[in-house]
Amino acid sequence: QQPVQSPQAVILREGEDAVINCSSSKALYSVHWYRQKHGEAPVFLMILLKGGEQKGHDKISASFNEKKQQSSLYLTASQLSYSGTYFCGTAPYNTNAGKSTFGDGTTLTVKP
Amino acid sequence: NAGVTQTPKFQVLKTGQSMTLQCAQDMNHEYMSWYRQDPGMGLRLIHYSVGAGITDQGEVPNGYNVSRSTTEDFPLRLLSAAPSQTSVYFCASSYGLGLAGKLDGEQFFGPGTRLTVL
């Protein structure tokens, strides 16, 4: 069952902050985040594992609440380059991420 | 490293035709996956492979076949194309689990194949 992302879209000015949420009805082992620019392939940002271990991008942070089966991606002081669609992928157990289920994405637009 | 490569970039088929989308990676990744992405939607897993000779179905496998004879290649075959298969197809690869220094969740995606079925 695919995770639910919110909001579906957000528009920001440069320098503003944004939070993108990802929630699942199932217990999760891992959540991973990708960004996709229009017409391009998704690019890995970050993974969060059960137990609190976090890996990935150094300019964007994220949290993983195992009890609530939720993850949030935090984009601080947004830059124009942050524009794109953000996807979360979730896995219910310790499996390769290639077997994960993806949400429908959150489109972020950063304006000057 | 070329990373993950896909061919062709664009393809137009008629209903009922068959074709193979090619995917190759040169990173010696064990895991490879095929996704489809419909307009405005997320990625849906079609098939995946955990190593040469081993494949399994994902969320939306109907109408597609895969095989993995080598670590590098993972072709996707459309058996009899239908308009509902019009989509962008992405191939991705990743390391196996638990490898020291590697990110278990990091999938490397190819540039995609835009398929239109008339």
PDB file of C-alpha atoms in Angstrom:
ATOM      1  CA  GLN A   1       0.000   0.000   0.000  1.00  0.00           C
ATOM      2  CA  GLN A   2       1.529   3.276  -1.090  1.00  0.00           C
ATOM      3  CA  PRO A   3       2.383   6.032   1.414  1.00  0.00           C
ATOM      4  CA  VAL A   4       0.468   9.304   1.427  1.00  0.00           C
ATOM      5  CA  GLN A   5       2.349  12.537   0.916  1.00  0.00           C
ATOM      6  CA  SER A   6       1.264  16.021   1.943  1.00  0.00           C
ATOM      7  CA  PRO A   7       0.957  18.657   0.781  1.00  0.00           C
ATOM      8  CA  GLN A   8       0.511  17.841  -2.900  1.00  0.00           C
ATOM      9  CA  ALA A   9       2.110  21.119  -3.895  1.00  0.00           C
ATOM     10  CA  VAL A  10       3.807  24.071  -2.238  1.00  0.00           C
ATOM     11  CA  ILE A  11       5.077  27.391  -3.532  1.00  0.00           C
ATOM     12  CA  LEU A  12       7.818  29.262  -1.707  1.00  0.00           C
ATOM     13  CA  ARG A  13      10.001  32.296  -2.050  1.00  0.00           C
ATOM     14  CA  GLU A  14      13.747  31.864  -1.893  1.00  0.00           C
ATOM     15  CA  GLY A  15      14.903  31.638   1.696  1.00  0.00           C
ATOM     16  CA  GLU A  16      11.635  30.253   3.067  1.00  0.00           C
ATOM     17  CA  ASP A  17      11.297  26.865   4.732  1.00  0.00           C
ATOM     18  CA  ALA A  18       9.160  23.907   3.752  1.00  0.00           C
ATOM     19  CA  VAL A  19       8.095  20.625   5.301  1.00  0.00           C
ATOM     20  CA  ILE A  20       6.919  17.631   3.285  1.00  0.00           C
ATOM     21  CA  ASN A  21       5.217  14.756   5.042  1.00  0.00           C
ATOM     22  CA  CYS A  22       4.967  11.076   4.239  1.00  0.00           C
ATOM     23  CA  SER A  23       2.727   8.705   6.158  1.00  0.00           C
ATOM     24  CA  SER A  24       1.933   5.027   5.915  1.00  0.00           C
ATOM     25  CA  SER A  25      -0.794   2.769   7.265  1.00  0.00           C
ATOM     26  CA  LYS A  26       1.778   0.013   7.752  1.00  0.00           C
ATOM     27  CA  ALA A  27       4.692  -0.334  10.115  1.00  0.00           C
ATOM     28  CA  LEU A  28       7.838   0.880   8.411  1.00  0.00           C
ATOM     29  CA  TYR A  29      11.441  -0.164   8.461  1.00  0.00           C
ATOM     30  CA  SER A  30      12.790   2.519   6.188  1.00  0.00           C
ATOM     31  CA  VAL A  31      11.801   5.694   4.407  1.00  0.00           C
ATOM     32  CA  HIS A  32      13.787   7.183   1.581  1.00  0.00           C
ATOM     33  CA  TRP A  33      13.426  10.452  -0.225  1.00  0.00           C
ATOM     34  CA  TYR A  34      14.064  11.412  -3.840  1.00  0.00           C
ATOM     35  CA  ARG A  35      13.813  14.620  -5.832  1.00  0.00           C
ATOM     36  CA  GLN A  36      12.824  14.672  -9.479  1.00  0.00           C
ATOM     37  CA  LYS A  37      13.258  17.635 -11.781  1.00  0.00           C
ATOM     38  CA  HIS A  38      10.848  17.952 -14.685  1.00  0.00           C
ATOM     39  CA  GLY A  39      11.739  15.532 -17.456  1.00  0.00           C
ATOM     40  CA  GLU A  40      14.566  13.956 -15.480  1.00  0.00           C
ATOM     41  CA  ALA A  41      15.116  10.842 -13.400  1.00  0.00           C
ATOM     42  CA  PRO A  42      14.638  10.824  -9.617  1.00  0.00           C
ATOM     43  CA  VAL A  43      17.760  11.523  -7.577  1.00  0.00           C
ATOM     44  CA  PHE A  44      18.364  10.084  -4.119  1.00  0.00           C
ATOM     45  CA  LEU A  45      18.343  12.521  -1.199  1.00  0.00           C
ATOM     46  CA  MET A  46      18.164  10.614   2.051  1.00  0.00           C
ATOM     47  CA  ILE A  47      17.220   7.424   3.828  1.00  0.00           C
ATOM     48  CA  LEU A  48      15.918   7.010   7.354  1.00  0.00           C
ATOM     49  CA  LEU A  49      15.985   3.671   9.068  1.00  0.00           C
ATOM     50  CA  LYS A  50      14.053   2.228  11.956  1.00  0.00           C
ATOM     51  CA  GLY A  51      15.981   2.918  15.099  1.00  0.00           C
ATOM     52  CA  GLY A  52      16.742   6.488  14.205  1.00  0.00           C
ATOM     53  CA  GLU A  53      19.787   6.080  12.001  1.00  0.00           C
ATOM     54  CA  GLN A  54      19.786   8.725   9.321  1.00  0.00           C
ATOM     55  CA  LYS A  55      21.887   8.901   6.207  1.00  0.00           C
ATOM     56  CA  GLY A  56      22.128  11.096   3.175  1.00  0.00           C
ATOM     57  CA  HIS A  57      22.020  14.681   2.073  1.00  0.00           C
ATOM     58  CA  ASP A  58      23.856  17.338   4.094  1.00  0.00           C
ATOM     59  CA  LYS A  59      21.682  20.329   3.175  1.00  0.00           C
ATOM     60  CA  ILE A  60      18.263  18.789   3.732  1.00  0.00           C
ATOM     61  CA  SER A  61      17.149  17.061   6.909  1.00  0.00           C
ATOM     62  CA  ALA A  62      14.442  14.585   7.742  1.00  0.00           C
ATOM     63  CA  SER A  63      12.816  12.811  10.644  1.00  0.00           C
ATOM     64  CA  PHE A  64      11.244   9.396  11.029  1.00  0.00           C
ATOM     65  CA  ASN A  65       8.587   8.714  13.652  1.00  0.00           C
ATOM     66  CA  GLU A  66       8.300   4.937  13.778  1.00  0.00           C
ATOM     67  CA  LYS A  67       5.313   4.913  16.121  1.00  0.00           C
ATOM     68  CA  LYS A  68       3.302   7.209  13.898  1.00  0.00           C
ATOM     69  CA  GLN A  69       4.672   5.591  10.732  1.00  0.00           C
ATOM     70  CA  GLN A  70       5.526   9.012   9.412  1.00  0.00           C
ATOM     71  CA  SER A  71       8.491  10.828   7.973  1.00  0.00           C
ATOM     72  CA  SER A  72       9.001  14.499   7.303  1.00  0.00           C
ATOM     73  CA  LEU A  73      11.485  16.174   4.984  1.00  0.00           C
ATOM     74  CA  TYR A  74      12.698  19.609   6.018  1.00  0.00           C
ATOM     75  CA  LEU A  75      14.002  22.080   3.479  1.00  0.00           C
ATOM     76  CA  THR A  76      15.513  25.075   5.160  1.00  0.00           C
ATOM     77  CA  ALA A  77      16.254  28.409   3.482  1.00  0.00           C
ATOM     78  CA  SER A  78      15.006  27.162   0.128  1.00  0.00           C
ATOM     79  CA  GLN A  79      17.019  27.794  -2.987  1.00  0.00           C
ATOM     80  CA  LEU A  80      15.779  27.951  -6.564  1.00  0.00           C
ATOM     81  CA  SER A  81      17.509  24.633  -7.168  1.00  0.00           C
ATOM     82  CA  TYR A  82      15.189  22.958  -4.656  1.00  0.00           C
ATOM     83  CA  SER A  83      12.300  23.165  -7.099  1.00  0.00           C
ATOM     84  CA  GLY A  84      11.050  19.793  -8.240  1.00  0.00           C
ATOM     85  CA  THR A  85       8.853  16.916  -7.139  1.00  0.00           C
ATOM     86  CA  TYR A  86       9.762  15.083  -3.960  1.00  0.00           C
ATOM     87  CA  PHE A  87       8.888  11.442  -3.507  1.00  0.00           C
ATOM     88  CA  CYS A  88       9.055   9.273  -0.448  1.00  0.00           C
ATOM     89  CA  GLY A  89       9.488   5.542  -0.712  1.00  0.00           C
ATOM     90  CA  THR A  90       8.743   3.175   2.141  1.00  0.00           C
ATOM     91  CA  ALA A  91       9.609  -0.394   3.009  1.00  0.00           C
ATOM     92  CA  PRO A  92       7.950  -2.400   5.779  1.00  0.00           C
ATOM     93  CA  TYR A  93      10.972  -4.528   6.545  1.00  0.00           C
ATOM     94  CA  ASN A  94      14.659  -4.674   5.949  1.00  0.00           C
ATOM     95  CA  THR A  95      14.605  -5.134   2.233  1.00  0.00           C
ATOM     96  CA  ASN A  96      16.397  -3.592  -0.621  1.00  0.00           C
ATOM     97  CA  ALA A  97      14.953  -0.215  -1.467  1.00  0.00           C
ATOM     98  CA  GLY A  98      14.240  -1.390  -4.971  1.00  0.00           C
ATOM     99  CA  LYS A  99      11.191  -3.121  -3.590  1.00  0.00           C
ATOM    100  CA  SER A 100       9.790  -0.033  -1.923  1.00  0.00           C
ATOM    101  CA  THR A 101       6.459   1.661  -2.491  1.00  0.00           C
ATOM    102  CA  PHE A 102       6.402   5.301  -3.535  1.00  0.00           C
ATOM    103  CA  GLY A 103       3.997   8.121  -2.776  1.00  0.00           C
ATOM    104  CA  ASP A 104       2.540  10.313  -5.508  1.00  0.00           C
ATOM    105  CA  GLY A 105       4.913  13.167  -4.808  1.00  0.00           C
ATOM    106  CA  THR A 106       4.931  16.749  -3.566  1.00  0.00           C
ATOM    107  CA  THR A 107       5.684  19.449  -6.098  1.00  0.00           C
ATOM    108  CA  LEU A 108       7.818  22.238  -4.690  1.00  0.00           C
ATOM    109  CA  THR A 109       8.202  25.514  -6.563  1.00  0.00           C
ATOM    110  CA  VAL A 110      10.711  28.056  -5.294  1.00  0.00           C
ATOM    111  CA  LYS A 111      10.363  31.542  -6.732  1.00  0.00           C
ATOM    112  CA  PRO A 112      12.920  34.378  -6.628  1.00  0.00           C
TER     113      PRO A 112
ATOM    114  CA  ASN B   1      31.137   5.038 -14.994  1.00  0.00           C
ATOM    115  CA  ALA B   2      28.144   5.445 -17.264  1.00  0.00           C
ATOM    116  CA  GLY B   3      25.813   4.604 -14.367  1.00  0.00           C
ATOM    117  CA  VAL B   4      22.411   3.293 -15.453  1.00  0.00           C
ATOM    118  CA  THR B   5      21.672   3.525 -19.156  1.00  0.00           C
ATOM    119  CA  GLN B   6      18.364   2.954 -20.918  1.00  0.00           C
ATOM    120  CA  THR B   7      17.453   2.593 -24.560  1.00  0.00           C
ATOM    121  CA  PRO B   8      15.533   3.808 -26.412  1.00  0.00           C
ATOM    122  CA  LYS B   9      14.768   7.262 -25.026  1.00  0.00           C
ATOM    123  CA  PHE B  10      11.508   7.510 -26.949  1.00  0.00           C
ATOM    124  CA  GLN B  11       9.292   4.875 -28.549  1.00  0.00           C
ATOM    125  CA  VAL B  12       5.920   4.841 -30.255  1.00  0.00           C
ATOM    126  CA  LEU B  13       4.134   1.515 -30.629  1.00  0.00           C
ATOM    127  CA  LYS B  14       0.857   0.385 -32.069  1.00  0.00           C
ATOM    128  CA  THR B  15      -1.538  -1.640 -29.973  1.00  0.00           C
ATOM    129  CA  GLY B  16      -0.543  -5.292 -30.004  1.00  0.00           C
ATOM    130  CA  GLN B  17       3.101  -4.763 -30.883  1.00  0.00           C
ATOM    131  CA  SER B  18       5.824  -6.114 -28.645  1.00  0.00           C
ATOM    132  CA  MET B  19       9.158  -4.612 -27.759  1.00  0.00           C
ATOM    133  CA  THR B  20      12.015  -4.732 -25.275  1.00  0.00           C
ATOM    134  CA  LEU B  21      13.240  -1.796 -23.217  1.00  0.00           C
ATOM    135  CA  GLN B  22      16.924  -2.124 -22.471  1.00  0.00           C
ATOM    136  CA  CYS B  23      18.604  -1.298 -19.157  1.00  0.00           C
ATOM    137  CA  ALA B  24      22.251  -1.697 -18.217  1.00  0.00           C
ATOM    138  CA  GLN B  25      24.391  -0.647 -15.261  1.00  0.00           C
ATOM    139  CA  ASP B  26      28.146  -0.698 -14.800  1.00  0.00           C
ATOM    140  CA  MET B  27      28.306  -0.291 -11.026  1.00  0.00           C
ATOM    141  CA  ASN B  28      28.144  -4.011 -10.221  1.00  0.00           C
ATOM    142  CA  HIS B  29      24.871  -3.521  -8.348  1.00  0.00           C
ATOM    143  CA  GLU B  30      23.024  -6.629  -7.268  1.00  0.00           C
ATOM    144  CA  TYR B  31      19.573  -5.107  -7.284  1.00  0.00           C
ATOM    145  CA  MET B  32      17.736  -3.756 -10.292  1.00  0.00           C
ATOM    146  CA  SER B  33      14.158  -2.582 -10.697  1.00  0.00           C
ATOM    147  CA  TRP B  34      11.740  -1.359 -13.332  1.00  0.00           C
ATOM    148  CA  TYR B  35       9.222   1.383 -12.570  1.00  0.00           C
ATOM    149  CA  ARG B  36       6.586   3.139 -14.577  1.00  0.00           C
ATOM    150  CA  GLN B  37       5.562   6.719 -13.953  1.00  0.00           C
ATOM    151  CA  ASP B  38       2.274   8.028 -15.292  1.00  0.00           C
ATOM    152  CA  PRO B  39       1.766  11.804 -15.635  1.00  0.00           C
ATOM    153  CA  GLY B  40       1.515  13.525 -12.262  1.00  0.00           C
ATOM    154  CA  MET B  41       1.944  10.254 -10.418  1.00  0.00           C
ATOM    155  CA  GLY B  42       4.582   8.474  -8.426  1.00  0.00           C
ATOM    156  CA  LEU B  43       6.661   5.464  -9.353  1.00  0.00           C
ATOM    157  CA  ARG B  44       5.028   2.072  -9.580  1.00  0.00           C
ATOM    158  CA  LEU B  45       7.225  -1.007  -9.308  1.00  0.00           C
ATOM    159  CA  ILE B  46       6.796  -3.418 -12.213  1.00  0.00           C
ATOM    160  CA  HIS B  47       9.483  -6.059 -11.620  1.00  0.00           C
ATOM    161  CA  TYR B  48      12.699  -6.264  -9.709  1.00  0.00           C
ATOM    162  CA  SER B  49      15.728  -8.513  -9.427  1.00  0.00           C
ATOM    163  CA  VAL B  50      18.010  -9.300  -6.505  1.00  0.00           C
ATOM    164  CA  GLY B  51      20.711 -10.816  -8.663  1.00  0.00           C
ATOM    165  CA  ALA B  52      21.429 -12.636 -11.904  1.00  0.00           C
ATOM    166  CA  GLY B  53      18.844 -15.321 -12.515  1.00  0.00           C
ATOM    167  CA  ILE B  54      16.445 -14.062  -9.819  1.00  0.00           C
ATOM    168  CA  THR B  55      13.425 -11.873 -10.556  1.00  0.00           C
ATOM    169  CA  ASP B  56      10.128 -11.157  -8.882  1.00  0.00           C
ATOM    170  CA  GLN B  57       6.949  -9.192  -9.486  1.00  0.00           C
ATOM    171  CA  GLY B  58       6.237  -5.738  -8.164  1.00  0.00           C
ATOM    172  CA  GLU B  59       2.965  -3.825  -7.849  1.00  0.00           C
ATOM    173  CA  VAL B  60       1.978  -3.703 -11.526  1.00  0.00           C
ATOM    174  CA  PRO B  61       3.557  -6.683 -13.356  1.00  0.00           C
ATOM    175  CA  ASN B  62       0.755  -7.581 -15.784  1.00  0.00           C
ATOM    176  CA  GLY B  63       1.734  -7.262 -19.430  1.00  0.00           C
ATOM    177  CA  TYR B  64       5.472  -7.209 -18.728  1.00  0.00           C
ATOM    178  CA  ASN B  65       8.218  -9.809 -18.556  1.00  0.00           C
ATOM    179  CA  VAL B  66      11.789  -9.537 -17.329  1.00  0.00           C
ATOM    180  CA  SER B  67      14.890 -11.663 -17.195  1.00  0.00           C
ATOM    181  CA  ARG B  68      18.319 -11.169 -15.636  1.00  0.00           C
ATOM    182  CA  SER B  69      20.972 -13.296 -17.263  1.00  0.00           C
ATOM    183  CA  THR B  70      23.859 -11.038 -16.208  1.00  0.00           C
ATOM    184  CA  THR B  71      24.503  -8.614 -13.352  1.00  0.00           C
ATOM    185  CA  GLU B  72      24.698  -5.714 -15.788  1.00  0.00           C
ATOM    186  CA  ASP B  73      21.536  -6.103 -17.875  1.00  0.00           C
ATOM    187  CA  PHE B  74      17.850  -6.133 -16.978  1.00  0.00           C
ATOM    188  CA  PRO B  75      15.597  -5.863 -20.042  1.00  0.00           C
ATOM    189  CA  LEU B  76      11.845  -5.268 -19.797  1.00  0.00           C
ATOM    190  CA  ARG B  77       9.601  -6.861 -22.404  1.00  0.00           C
ATOM    191  CA  LEU B  78       6.164  -5.635 -23.343  1.00  0.00           C
ATOM    192  CA  LEU B  79       4.328  -8.663 -24.643  1.00  0.00           C
ATOM    193  CA  SER B  80       1.402  -7.026 -26.450  1.00  0.00           C
ATOM    194  CA  ALA B  81       1.358  -3.249 -26.050  1.00  0.00           C
ATOM    195  CA  ALA B  82      -1.832  -1.529 -24.901  1.00  0.00           C
ATOM    196  CA  PRO B  83      -2.635   2.207 -24.642  1.00  0.00           C
ATOM    197  CA  SER B  84      -2.737   1.796 -20.840  1.00  0.00           C
ATOM    198  CA  GLN B  85       0.996   1.109 -20.989  1.00  0.00           C
ATOM    199  CA  THR B  86       1.723   4.615 -22.234  1.00  0.00           C
ATOM    200  CA  SER B  87       4.074   5.924 -19.582  1.00  0.00           C
ATOM    201  CA  VAL B  88       7.650   6.823 -18.722  1.00  0.00           C
ATOM    202  CA  TYR B  89       9.671   3.785 -17.728  1.00  0.00           C
ATOM    203  CA  PHE B  90      12.608   4.044 -15.354  1.00  0.00           C
ATOM    204  CA  CYS B  91      15.168   1.428 -14.570  1.00  0.00           C
ATOM    205  CA  ALA B  92      17.064   1.652 -11.285  1.00  0.00           C
ATOM    206  CA  SER B  93      19.864  -0.213  -9.555  1.00  0.00           C
ATOM    207  CA  SER B  94      21.267  -0.329  -6.045  1.00  0.00           C
ATOM    208  CA  TYR B  95      23.707  -2.134  -3.811  1.00  0.00           C
ATOM    209  CA  GLY B  96      22.744  -5.110  -1.768  1.00  0.00           C
ATOM    210  CA  LEU B  97      21.871  -4.775   1.866  1.00  0.00           C
ATOM    211  CA  GLY B  98      24.360  -4.120   4.582  1.00  0.00           C
ATOM    212  CA  LEU B  99      27.427  -3.408   2.491  1.00  0.00           C
ATOM    213  CA  ALA B 100      29.848  -1.350   4.510  1.00  0.00           C
ATOM    214  CA  GLY B 101      29.988   2.249   3.367  1.00  0.00           C
ATOM    215  CA  LYS B 102      27.071   1.901   0.986  1.00  0.00           C
ATOM    216  CA  LEU B 103      23.665   3.464   1.352  1.00  0.00           C
ATOM    217  CA  ASP B 104      21.098   0.682   1.372  1.00  0.00           C
ATOM    218  CA  GLY B 105      18.369   2.951   0.175  1.00  0.00           C
ATOM    219  CA  GLU B 106      20.162   4.704  -2.616  1.00  0.00           C
ATOM    220  CA  GLN B 107      18.796   3.733  -5.974  1.00  0.00           C
ATOM    221  CA  PHE B 108      20.445   5.053  -9.104  1.00  0.00           C
ATOM    222  CA  PHE B 109      17.925   5.756 -11.833  1.00  0.00           C
ATOM    223  CA  GLY B 110      18.402   5.690 -15.566  1.00  0.00           C
ATOM    224  CA  PRO B 111      17.202   8.605 -17.728  1.00  0.00           C
ATOM    225  CA  GLY B 112      13.937   6.889 -18.638  1.00  0.00           C
ATOM    226  CA  THR B 113      12.131   5.711 -21.761  1.00  0.00           C
ATOM    227  CA  ARG B 114       9.042   7.620 -22.885  1.00  0.00           C
ATOM    228  CA  LEU B 115       6.655   5.099 -24.410  1.00  0.00           C
ATOM    229  CA  THR B 116       3.482   5.938 -26.298  1.00  0.00           C
ATOM    230  CA  VAL B 117       1.096   3.209 -27.391  1.00  0.00           C
ATOM    231  CA  LEU B 118      -1.427   4.212 -30.036  1.00  0.00           C
TER     232      LEU B 118
END
